Tab-separated table of C-alpha atoms and ligand atoms in Angstrom:
chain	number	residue	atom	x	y	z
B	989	UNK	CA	127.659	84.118	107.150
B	990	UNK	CA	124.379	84.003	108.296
B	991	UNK	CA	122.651	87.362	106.695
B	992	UNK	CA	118.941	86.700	106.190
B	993	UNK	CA	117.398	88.293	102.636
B	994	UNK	CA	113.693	88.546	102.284
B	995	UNK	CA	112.988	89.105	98.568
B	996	UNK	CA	108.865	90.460	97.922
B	997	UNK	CA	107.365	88.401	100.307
B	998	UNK	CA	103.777	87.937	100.675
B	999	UNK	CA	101.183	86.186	102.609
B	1000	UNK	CA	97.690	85.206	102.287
B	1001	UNK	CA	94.746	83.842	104.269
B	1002	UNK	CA	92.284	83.530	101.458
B	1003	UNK	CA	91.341	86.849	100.711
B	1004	UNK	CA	93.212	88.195	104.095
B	1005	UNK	CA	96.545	89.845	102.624
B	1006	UNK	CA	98.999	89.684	105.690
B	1007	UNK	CA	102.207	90.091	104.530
B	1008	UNK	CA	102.429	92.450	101.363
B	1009	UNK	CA	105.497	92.646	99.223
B	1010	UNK	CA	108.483	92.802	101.729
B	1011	UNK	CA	111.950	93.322	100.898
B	1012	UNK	CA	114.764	93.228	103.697
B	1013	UNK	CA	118.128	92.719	103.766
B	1014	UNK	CA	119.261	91.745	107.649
B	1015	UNK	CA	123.232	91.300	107.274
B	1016	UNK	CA	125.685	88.843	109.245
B	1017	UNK	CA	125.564	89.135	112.540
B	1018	UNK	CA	123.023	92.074	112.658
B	1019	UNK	CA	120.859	92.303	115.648
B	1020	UNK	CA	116.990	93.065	113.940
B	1021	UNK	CA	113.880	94.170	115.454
B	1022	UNK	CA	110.778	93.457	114.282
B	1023	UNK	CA	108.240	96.214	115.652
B	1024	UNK	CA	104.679	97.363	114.819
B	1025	UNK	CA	100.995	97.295	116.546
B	1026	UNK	CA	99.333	93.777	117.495
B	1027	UNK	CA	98.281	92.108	114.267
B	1028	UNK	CA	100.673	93.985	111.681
B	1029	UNK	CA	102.183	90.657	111.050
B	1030	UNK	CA	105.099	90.582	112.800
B	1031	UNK	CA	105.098	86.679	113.858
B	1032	UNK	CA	103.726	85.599	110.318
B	1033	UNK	CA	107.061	87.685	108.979
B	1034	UNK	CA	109.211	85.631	111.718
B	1035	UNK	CA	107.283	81.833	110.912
B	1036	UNK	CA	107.991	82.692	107.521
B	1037	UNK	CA	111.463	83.508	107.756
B	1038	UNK	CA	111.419	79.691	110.319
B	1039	UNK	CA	110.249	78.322	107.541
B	1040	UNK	CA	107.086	77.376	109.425
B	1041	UNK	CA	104.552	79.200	107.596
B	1042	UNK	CA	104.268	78.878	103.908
B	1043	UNK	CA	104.815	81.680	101.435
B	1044	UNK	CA	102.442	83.122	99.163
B	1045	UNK	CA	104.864	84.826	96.962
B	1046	UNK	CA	109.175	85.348	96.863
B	1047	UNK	CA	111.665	84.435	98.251
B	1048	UNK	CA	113.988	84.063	101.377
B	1049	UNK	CA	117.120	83.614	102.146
B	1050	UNK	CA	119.443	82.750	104.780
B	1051	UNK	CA	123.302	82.704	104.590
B	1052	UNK	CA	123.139	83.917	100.670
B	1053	UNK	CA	121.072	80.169	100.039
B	1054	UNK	CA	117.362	80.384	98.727
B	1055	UNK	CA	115.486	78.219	101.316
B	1056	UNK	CA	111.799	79.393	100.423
B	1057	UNK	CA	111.288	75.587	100.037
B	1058	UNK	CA	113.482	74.111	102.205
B	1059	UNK	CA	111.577	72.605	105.530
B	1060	UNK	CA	112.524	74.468	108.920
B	1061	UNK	CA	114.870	72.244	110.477
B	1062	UNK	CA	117.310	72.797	107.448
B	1063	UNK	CA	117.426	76.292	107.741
B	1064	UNK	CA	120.189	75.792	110.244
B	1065	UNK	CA	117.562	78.483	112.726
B	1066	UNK	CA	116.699	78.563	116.035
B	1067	UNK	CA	113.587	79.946	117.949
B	1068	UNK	CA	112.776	81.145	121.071
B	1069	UNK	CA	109.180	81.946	121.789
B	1070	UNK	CA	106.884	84.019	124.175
B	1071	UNK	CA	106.226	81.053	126.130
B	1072	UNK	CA	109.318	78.700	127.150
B	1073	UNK	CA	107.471	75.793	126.056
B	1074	UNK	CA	110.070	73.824	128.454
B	1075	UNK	CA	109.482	69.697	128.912
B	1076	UNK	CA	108.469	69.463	132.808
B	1077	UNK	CA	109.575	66.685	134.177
B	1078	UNK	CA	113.092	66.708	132.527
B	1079	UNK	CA	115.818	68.555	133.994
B	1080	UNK	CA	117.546	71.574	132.686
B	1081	UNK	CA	120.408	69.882	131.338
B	1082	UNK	CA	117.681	67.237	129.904
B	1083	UNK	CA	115.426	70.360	127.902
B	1084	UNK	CA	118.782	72.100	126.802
B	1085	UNK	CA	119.814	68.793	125.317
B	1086	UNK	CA	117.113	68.091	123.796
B	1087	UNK	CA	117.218	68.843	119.826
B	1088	UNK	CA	121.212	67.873	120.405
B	1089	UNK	CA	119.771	64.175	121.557
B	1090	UNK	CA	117.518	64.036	118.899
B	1091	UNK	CA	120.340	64.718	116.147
B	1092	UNK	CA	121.735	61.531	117.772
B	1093	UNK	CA	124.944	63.512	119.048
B	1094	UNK	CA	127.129	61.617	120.714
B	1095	UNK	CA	126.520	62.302	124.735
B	1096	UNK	CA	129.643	63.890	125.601
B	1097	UNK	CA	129.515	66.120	123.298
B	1098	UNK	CA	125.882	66.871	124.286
B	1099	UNK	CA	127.408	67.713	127.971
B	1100	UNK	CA	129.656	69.942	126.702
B	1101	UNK	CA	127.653	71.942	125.032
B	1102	UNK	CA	125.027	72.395	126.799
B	1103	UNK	CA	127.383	72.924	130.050
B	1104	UNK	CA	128.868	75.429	127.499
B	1105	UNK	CA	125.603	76.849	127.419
B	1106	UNK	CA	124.550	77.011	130.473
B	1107	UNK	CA	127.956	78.930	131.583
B	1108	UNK	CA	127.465	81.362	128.938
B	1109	UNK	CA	123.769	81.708	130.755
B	1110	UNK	CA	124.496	81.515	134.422
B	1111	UNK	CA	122.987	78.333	134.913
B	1112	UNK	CA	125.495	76.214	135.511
B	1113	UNK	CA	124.248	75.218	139.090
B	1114	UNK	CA	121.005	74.771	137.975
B	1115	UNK	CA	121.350	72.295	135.510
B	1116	UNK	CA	119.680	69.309	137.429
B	1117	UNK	CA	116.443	71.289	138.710
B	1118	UNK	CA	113.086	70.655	137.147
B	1119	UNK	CA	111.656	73.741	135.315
B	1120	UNK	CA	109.005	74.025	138.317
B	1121	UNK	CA	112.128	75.237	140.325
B	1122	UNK	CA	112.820	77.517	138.261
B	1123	UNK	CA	111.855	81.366	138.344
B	1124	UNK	CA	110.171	82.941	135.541
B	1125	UNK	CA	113.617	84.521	134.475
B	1126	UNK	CA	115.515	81.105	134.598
B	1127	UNK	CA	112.714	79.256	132.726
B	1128	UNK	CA	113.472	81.835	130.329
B	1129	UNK	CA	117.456	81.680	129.681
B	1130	UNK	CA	116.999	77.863	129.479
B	1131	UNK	CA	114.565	78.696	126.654
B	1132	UNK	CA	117.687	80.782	125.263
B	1133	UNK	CA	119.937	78.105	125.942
B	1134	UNK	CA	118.215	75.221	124.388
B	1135	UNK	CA	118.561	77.717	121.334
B	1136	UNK	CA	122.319	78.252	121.868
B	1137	UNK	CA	123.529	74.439	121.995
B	1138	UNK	CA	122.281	74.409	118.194
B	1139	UNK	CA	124.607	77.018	117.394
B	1140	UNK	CA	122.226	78.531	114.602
B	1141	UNK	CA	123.435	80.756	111.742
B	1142	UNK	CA	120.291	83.021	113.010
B	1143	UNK	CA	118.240	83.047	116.214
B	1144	UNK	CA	114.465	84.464	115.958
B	1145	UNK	CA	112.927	85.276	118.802
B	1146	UNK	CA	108.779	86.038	118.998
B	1147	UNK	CA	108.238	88.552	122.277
B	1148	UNK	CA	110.595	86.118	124.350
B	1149	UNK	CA	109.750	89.069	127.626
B	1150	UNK	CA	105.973	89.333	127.071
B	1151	UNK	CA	105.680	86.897	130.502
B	1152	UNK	CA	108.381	88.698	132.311
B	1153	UNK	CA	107.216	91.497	134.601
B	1154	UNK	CA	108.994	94.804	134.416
B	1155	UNK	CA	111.380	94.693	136.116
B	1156	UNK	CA	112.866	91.229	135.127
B	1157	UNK	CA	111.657	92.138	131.436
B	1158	UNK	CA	114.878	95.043	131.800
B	1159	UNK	CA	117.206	92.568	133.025
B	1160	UNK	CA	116.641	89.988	130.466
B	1161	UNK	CA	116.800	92.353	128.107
B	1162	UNK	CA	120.194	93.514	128.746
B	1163	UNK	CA	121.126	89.768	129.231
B	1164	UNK	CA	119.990	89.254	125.147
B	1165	UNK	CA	121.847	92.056	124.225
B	1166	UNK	CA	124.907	90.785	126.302
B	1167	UNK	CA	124.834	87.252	124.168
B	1168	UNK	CA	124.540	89.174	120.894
B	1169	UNK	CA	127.857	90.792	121.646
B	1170	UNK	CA	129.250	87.642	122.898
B	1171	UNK	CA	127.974	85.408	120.015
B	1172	UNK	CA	127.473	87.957	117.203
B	1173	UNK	CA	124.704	85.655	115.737
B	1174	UNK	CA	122.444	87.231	113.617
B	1175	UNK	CA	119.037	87.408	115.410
B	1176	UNK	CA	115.430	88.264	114.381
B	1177	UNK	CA	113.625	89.749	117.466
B	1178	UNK	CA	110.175	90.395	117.200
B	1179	UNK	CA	108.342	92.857	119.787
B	1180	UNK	CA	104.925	95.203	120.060
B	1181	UNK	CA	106.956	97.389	122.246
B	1182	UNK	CA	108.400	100.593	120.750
B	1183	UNK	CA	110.807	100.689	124.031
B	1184	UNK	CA	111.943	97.104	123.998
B	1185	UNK	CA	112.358	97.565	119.915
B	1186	UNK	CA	114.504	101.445	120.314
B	1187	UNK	CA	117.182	99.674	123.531
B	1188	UNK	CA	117.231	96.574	122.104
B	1189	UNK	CA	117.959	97.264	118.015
B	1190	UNK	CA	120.813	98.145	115.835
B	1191	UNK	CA	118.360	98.262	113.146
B	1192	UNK	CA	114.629	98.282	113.576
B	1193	UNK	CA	112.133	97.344	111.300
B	1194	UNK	CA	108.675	99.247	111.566
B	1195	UNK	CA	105.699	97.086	110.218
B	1196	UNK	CA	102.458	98.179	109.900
B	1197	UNK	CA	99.553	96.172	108.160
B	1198	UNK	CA	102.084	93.894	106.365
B	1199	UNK	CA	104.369	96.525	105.259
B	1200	UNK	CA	107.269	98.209	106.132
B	1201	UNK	CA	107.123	102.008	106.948
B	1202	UNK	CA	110.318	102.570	108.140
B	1203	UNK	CA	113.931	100.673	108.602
B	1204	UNK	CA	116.422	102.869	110.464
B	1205	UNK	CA	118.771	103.224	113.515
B	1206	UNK	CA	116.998	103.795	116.503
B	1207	UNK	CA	117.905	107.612	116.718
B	1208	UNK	CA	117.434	107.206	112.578
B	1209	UNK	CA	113.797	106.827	113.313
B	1210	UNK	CA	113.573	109.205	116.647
B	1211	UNK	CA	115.401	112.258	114.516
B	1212	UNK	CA	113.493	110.980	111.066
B	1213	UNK	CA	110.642	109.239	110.802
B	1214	UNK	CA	109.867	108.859	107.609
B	1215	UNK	CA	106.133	109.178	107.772
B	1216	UNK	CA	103.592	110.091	110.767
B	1217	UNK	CA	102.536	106.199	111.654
B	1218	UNK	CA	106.675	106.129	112.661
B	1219	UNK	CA	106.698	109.800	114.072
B	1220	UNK	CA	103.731	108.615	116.280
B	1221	UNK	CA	104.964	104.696	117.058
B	1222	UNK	CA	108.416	105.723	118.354
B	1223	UNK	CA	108.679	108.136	120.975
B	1224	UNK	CA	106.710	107.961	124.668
B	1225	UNK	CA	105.490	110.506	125.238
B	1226	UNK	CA	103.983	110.932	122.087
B	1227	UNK	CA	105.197	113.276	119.433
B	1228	UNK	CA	102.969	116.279	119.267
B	1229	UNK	CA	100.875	116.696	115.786
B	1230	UNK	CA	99.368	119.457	114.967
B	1231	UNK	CA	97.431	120.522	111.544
B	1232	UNK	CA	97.944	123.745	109.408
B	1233	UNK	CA	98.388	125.127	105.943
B	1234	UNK	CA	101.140	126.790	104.812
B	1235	UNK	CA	101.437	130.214	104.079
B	1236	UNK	CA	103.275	132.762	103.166
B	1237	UNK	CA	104.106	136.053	104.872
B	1238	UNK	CA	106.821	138.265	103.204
B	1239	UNK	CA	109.228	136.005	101.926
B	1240	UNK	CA	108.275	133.831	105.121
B	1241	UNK	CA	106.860	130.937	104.729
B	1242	UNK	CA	104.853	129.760	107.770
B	1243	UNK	CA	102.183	127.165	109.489
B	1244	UNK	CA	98.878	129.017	109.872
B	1245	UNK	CA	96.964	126.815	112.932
B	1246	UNK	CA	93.378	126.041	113.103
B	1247	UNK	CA	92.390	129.497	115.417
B	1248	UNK	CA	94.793	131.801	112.605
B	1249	UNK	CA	97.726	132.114	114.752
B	1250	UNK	CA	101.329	131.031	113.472
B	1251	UNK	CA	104.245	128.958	113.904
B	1252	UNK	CA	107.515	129.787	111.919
B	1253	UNK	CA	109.033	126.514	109.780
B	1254	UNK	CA	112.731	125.538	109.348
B	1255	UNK	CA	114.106	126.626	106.181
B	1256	UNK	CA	114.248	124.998	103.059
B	1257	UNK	CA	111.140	122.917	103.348
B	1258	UNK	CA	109.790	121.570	100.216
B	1259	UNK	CA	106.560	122.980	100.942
B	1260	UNK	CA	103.586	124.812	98.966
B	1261	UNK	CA	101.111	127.565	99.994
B	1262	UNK	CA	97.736	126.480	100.699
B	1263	UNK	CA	99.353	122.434	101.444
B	1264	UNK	CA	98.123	120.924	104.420
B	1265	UNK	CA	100.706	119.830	106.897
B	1266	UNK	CA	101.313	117.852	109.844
B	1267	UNK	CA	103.636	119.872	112.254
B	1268	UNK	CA	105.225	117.227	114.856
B	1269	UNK	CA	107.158	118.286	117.459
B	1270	UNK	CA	108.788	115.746	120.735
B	1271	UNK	CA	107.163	116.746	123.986
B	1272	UNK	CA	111.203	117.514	124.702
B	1273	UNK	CA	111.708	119.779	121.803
B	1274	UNK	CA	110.213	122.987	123.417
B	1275	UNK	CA	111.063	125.654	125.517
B	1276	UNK	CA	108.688	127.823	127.997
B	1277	UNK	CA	109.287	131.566	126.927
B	1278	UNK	CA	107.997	134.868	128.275
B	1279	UNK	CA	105.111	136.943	126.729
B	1280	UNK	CA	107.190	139.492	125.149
B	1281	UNK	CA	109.768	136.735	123.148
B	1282	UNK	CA	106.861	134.940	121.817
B	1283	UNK	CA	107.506	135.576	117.883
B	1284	UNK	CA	106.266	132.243	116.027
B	1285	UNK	CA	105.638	130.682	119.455
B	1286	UNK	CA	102.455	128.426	120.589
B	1287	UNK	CA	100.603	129.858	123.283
B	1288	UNK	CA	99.203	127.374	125.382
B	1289	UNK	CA	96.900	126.637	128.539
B	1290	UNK	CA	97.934	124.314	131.245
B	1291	UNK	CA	95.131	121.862	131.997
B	1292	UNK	CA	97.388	119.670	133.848
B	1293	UNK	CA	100.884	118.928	135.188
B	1294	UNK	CA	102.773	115.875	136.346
B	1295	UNK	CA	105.850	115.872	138.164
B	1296	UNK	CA	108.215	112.514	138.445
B	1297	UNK	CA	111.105	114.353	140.445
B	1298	UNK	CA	113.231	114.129	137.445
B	1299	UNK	CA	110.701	115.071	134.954
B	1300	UNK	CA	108.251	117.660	134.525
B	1301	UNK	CA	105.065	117.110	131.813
B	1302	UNK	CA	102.689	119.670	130.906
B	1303	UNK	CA	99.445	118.674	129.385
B	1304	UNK	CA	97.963	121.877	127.537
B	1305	UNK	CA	95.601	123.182	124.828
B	1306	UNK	CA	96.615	125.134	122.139
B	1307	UNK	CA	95.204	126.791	118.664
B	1308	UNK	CA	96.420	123.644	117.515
B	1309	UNK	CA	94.879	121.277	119.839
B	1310	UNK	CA	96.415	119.363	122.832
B	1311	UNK	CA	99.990	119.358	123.195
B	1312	UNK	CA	102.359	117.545	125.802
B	1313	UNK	CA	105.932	118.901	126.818
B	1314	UNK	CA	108.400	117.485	128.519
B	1315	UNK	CA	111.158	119.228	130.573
B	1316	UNK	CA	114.040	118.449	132.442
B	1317	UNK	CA	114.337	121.830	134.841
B	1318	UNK	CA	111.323	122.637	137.025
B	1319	UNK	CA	109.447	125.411	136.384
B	1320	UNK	CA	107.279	128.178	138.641
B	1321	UNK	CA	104.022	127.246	136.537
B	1322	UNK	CA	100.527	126.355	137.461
B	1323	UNK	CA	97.580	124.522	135.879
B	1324	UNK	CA	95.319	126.810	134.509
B	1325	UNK	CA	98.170	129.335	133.463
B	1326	UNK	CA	98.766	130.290	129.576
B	1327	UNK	CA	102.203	130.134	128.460
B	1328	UNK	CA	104.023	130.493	125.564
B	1329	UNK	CA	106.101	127.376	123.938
B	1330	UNK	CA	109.137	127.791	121.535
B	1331	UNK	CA	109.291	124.833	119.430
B	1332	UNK	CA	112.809	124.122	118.528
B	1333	UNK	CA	113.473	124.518	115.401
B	1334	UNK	CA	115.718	121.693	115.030
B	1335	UNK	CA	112.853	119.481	116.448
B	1336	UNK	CA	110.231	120.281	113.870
B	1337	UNK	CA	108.918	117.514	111.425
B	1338	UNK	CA	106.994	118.319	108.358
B	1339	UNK	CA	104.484	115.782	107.013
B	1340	UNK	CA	102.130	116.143	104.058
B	1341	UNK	CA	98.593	115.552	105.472
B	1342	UNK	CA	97.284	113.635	102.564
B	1343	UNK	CA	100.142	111.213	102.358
B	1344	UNK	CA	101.559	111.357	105.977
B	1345	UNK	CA	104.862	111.055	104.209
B	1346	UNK	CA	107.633	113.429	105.559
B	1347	UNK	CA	108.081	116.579	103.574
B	1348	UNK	CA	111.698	116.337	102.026
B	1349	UNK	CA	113.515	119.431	102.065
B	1350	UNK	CA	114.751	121.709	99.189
B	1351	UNK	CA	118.000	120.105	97.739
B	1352	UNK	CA	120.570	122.971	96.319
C	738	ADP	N1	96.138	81.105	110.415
C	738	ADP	C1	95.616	82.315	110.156
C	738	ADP	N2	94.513	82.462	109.407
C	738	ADP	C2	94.005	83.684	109.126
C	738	ADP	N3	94.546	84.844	109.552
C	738	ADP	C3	95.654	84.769	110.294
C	738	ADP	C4	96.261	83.519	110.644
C	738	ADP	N4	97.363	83.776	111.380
C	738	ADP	C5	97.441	85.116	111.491
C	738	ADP	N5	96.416	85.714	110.842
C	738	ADP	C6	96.178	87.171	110.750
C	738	ADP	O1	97.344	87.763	110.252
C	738	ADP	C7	97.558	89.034	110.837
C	738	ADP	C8	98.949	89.110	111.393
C	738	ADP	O2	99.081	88.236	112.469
C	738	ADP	P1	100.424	88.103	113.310
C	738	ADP	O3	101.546	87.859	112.377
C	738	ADP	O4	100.200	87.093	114.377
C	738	ADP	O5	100.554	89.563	113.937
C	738	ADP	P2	101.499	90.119	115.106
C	738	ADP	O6	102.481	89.047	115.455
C	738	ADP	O7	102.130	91.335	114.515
C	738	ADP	O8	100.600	90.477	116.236
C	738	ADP	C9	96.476	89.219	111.875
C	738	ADP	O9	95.481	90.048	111.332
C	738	ADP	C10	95.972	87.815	112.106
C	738	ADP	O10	94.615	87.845	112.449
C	739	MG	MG1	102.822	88.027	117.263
């Protein structure tokens, strides 16, 4: 059982609160990802969980044992970092090895687990070059595999693609997520990239500032982000956000926009006239409709438009400010032309403006 249990952890620089009161529970054989902007804390949360940073306040634990004081090479972990950090002039074999040599394990037992290893990684015929002869791909799985040969209860890994260039960054990717099957070990993975972090998770971890906003599936936190830092972190392109007050019309109860026109609302929204809202809506979650259908729709002026071949974007202004959709079928549009956009109403997010915390909705 290797399940990894942060109980209110904090961290502190001096005065410099990093970490602030962070509870998680990662279960056996889970594969985690850390994600959240550049500085949020996300290595400090991984060091911490290594053992390699020292705790301000609570607790962690790893395989249902407290080991907030026990030093990192008891935790029974293994890391893999941004950069490979491999010894140059020993072999493959001799870096894989390594930790396994320095436990004083016998050598044949050594071989056959890192040739083990290495056959789990592909890099069985590579096992007597230097690191120099390796690509930047290579260099990389023999980073993975000198992890591996341990046979940790958890793996943690700290942006292990960030050197990789895109293309490679895919494969490797897919190659991680591979292993996990293959070795169901629990693993930490830590990454700035919302991408990497929604194809790479079971369940992802959004940190911002030393806290948690959000742990969820990735289509959890696509379909409901709890808040508008998650509704605008996950997601490319960008979620749309527009601001409004509610009000109500008849027994309607709708999102007046900044110029007085409105949108219409999903039903049951626990909502007040006169609140300020957030109204979010995907770039995907719109259709183009004509003139005359345009009842609660967002009419909107093309300043630009970018075809891929299998996409098309437009880039408009609207009562609301700018707003980005996203379609699949190409349509007979041109920049400069006003059109009107159906929001789904499926696709709509409510989020106090205040709090930025997702409106709940009425509960019967
Ligand atoms: N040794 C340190 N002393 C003071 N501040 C630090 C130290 N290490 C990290 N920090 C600060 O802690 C915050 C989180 O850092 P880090 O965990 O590296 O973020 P991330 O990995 O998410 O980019 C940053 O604001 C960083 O400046
Ligand atoms: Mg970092």
């Amino acid at each position: 059982m290797g399940s990894v249990v942060l109980s209110n952890v904090c961290k502190s620089y001096g005065d410099a609160h990093v970490i602030k009161d962070v509870s998680l529970t990662i279960p056996d054989g889970e594969f985690c990802v850390l994600v959240g902007p550049s500085g949020c804390g996300k290595s400090t949360l991984l060091r911490m969980i290594a053992g390699l940073e020292e705790i301000t306040g609570g607790q962690v634990a790893i395989n249902e044992k407290d080991v907030t004081d026990v030093e990192p090479k008891l935790r029974d972990i293994a890391m893999v970092f941004q950069s490979y950090a491999l010894y140059p002039q020993m072999s493959v074999r001799e870096n894989m090895g390594f930790a396994l040599k320095m436990a004083k394990l016998p050598k044949a037992e050594i071989n056959r687990k890192v040739e083990a290893a290495a056959d789990l990684l592909g890099l069985g015929v590579l096992l007597d070059r230097l690191p120099k002869d390796l690509s930047g791909g290579q260099r990389q799985r023999v980073a993975m595999g000198r992890a591996i040969v341990r046979n940790p209860q958890v793996f943690l890994f700290d942006e292990p693609l960030s050197n990789l260039d895109a293309k490679l960054r895919t494969q490797v990717r897919g190659e991680i997520r591979e292993l996990h099957r293959r070795l169901k070990t629990t693993s930490v993975y830590v990454t700035h990239d919302q991408i990497e972090a929604m194809t790479m998770g079971q369940m992802i971890v959004v940190l911002r500032d030393g806290r948690i906003e959000q742990v969820g599936s990735p289509l959890e936190l696509y379909d409901r982000p709890a808040n508008l830092f998650v509704a605008g972190f996950i997601g490319s392109p960008e979620i749309n956000q527009l601001k409004g007050e509610i009000v109500m019309q008849g027994d309607e109860t709708l999102l007046r926009l900044a110029d007085d026109s409105r949108l219409r609302l999903p039903a049951g929204l626990q909502v007040r006239p006169g609140q300020q809202v957030v109204y979010a809506i995907r770039p995907e979650q719109v259709n183009v409709v004509h003139e005359s259908e345009h009842s609660g729709a967002l009419k909107a002026t093309i300043t630009a438009i970018e075809n891929t071949g299998s996409d098309m974007q437009l880039f408009c202004n609207t009562g609301g400010g700018a707003f980005t959709s996203v379609f699949k079928q190409r349509l007979d549009v041109q920049e400069g032309e006003t059109v009107w956009l159906q929001p789904k109403l499926a696709g709509i997010h409510i989020f106090d403006a205040v709090s930025g915390q997702r409106v709940p909705e009425c509960v019967e």
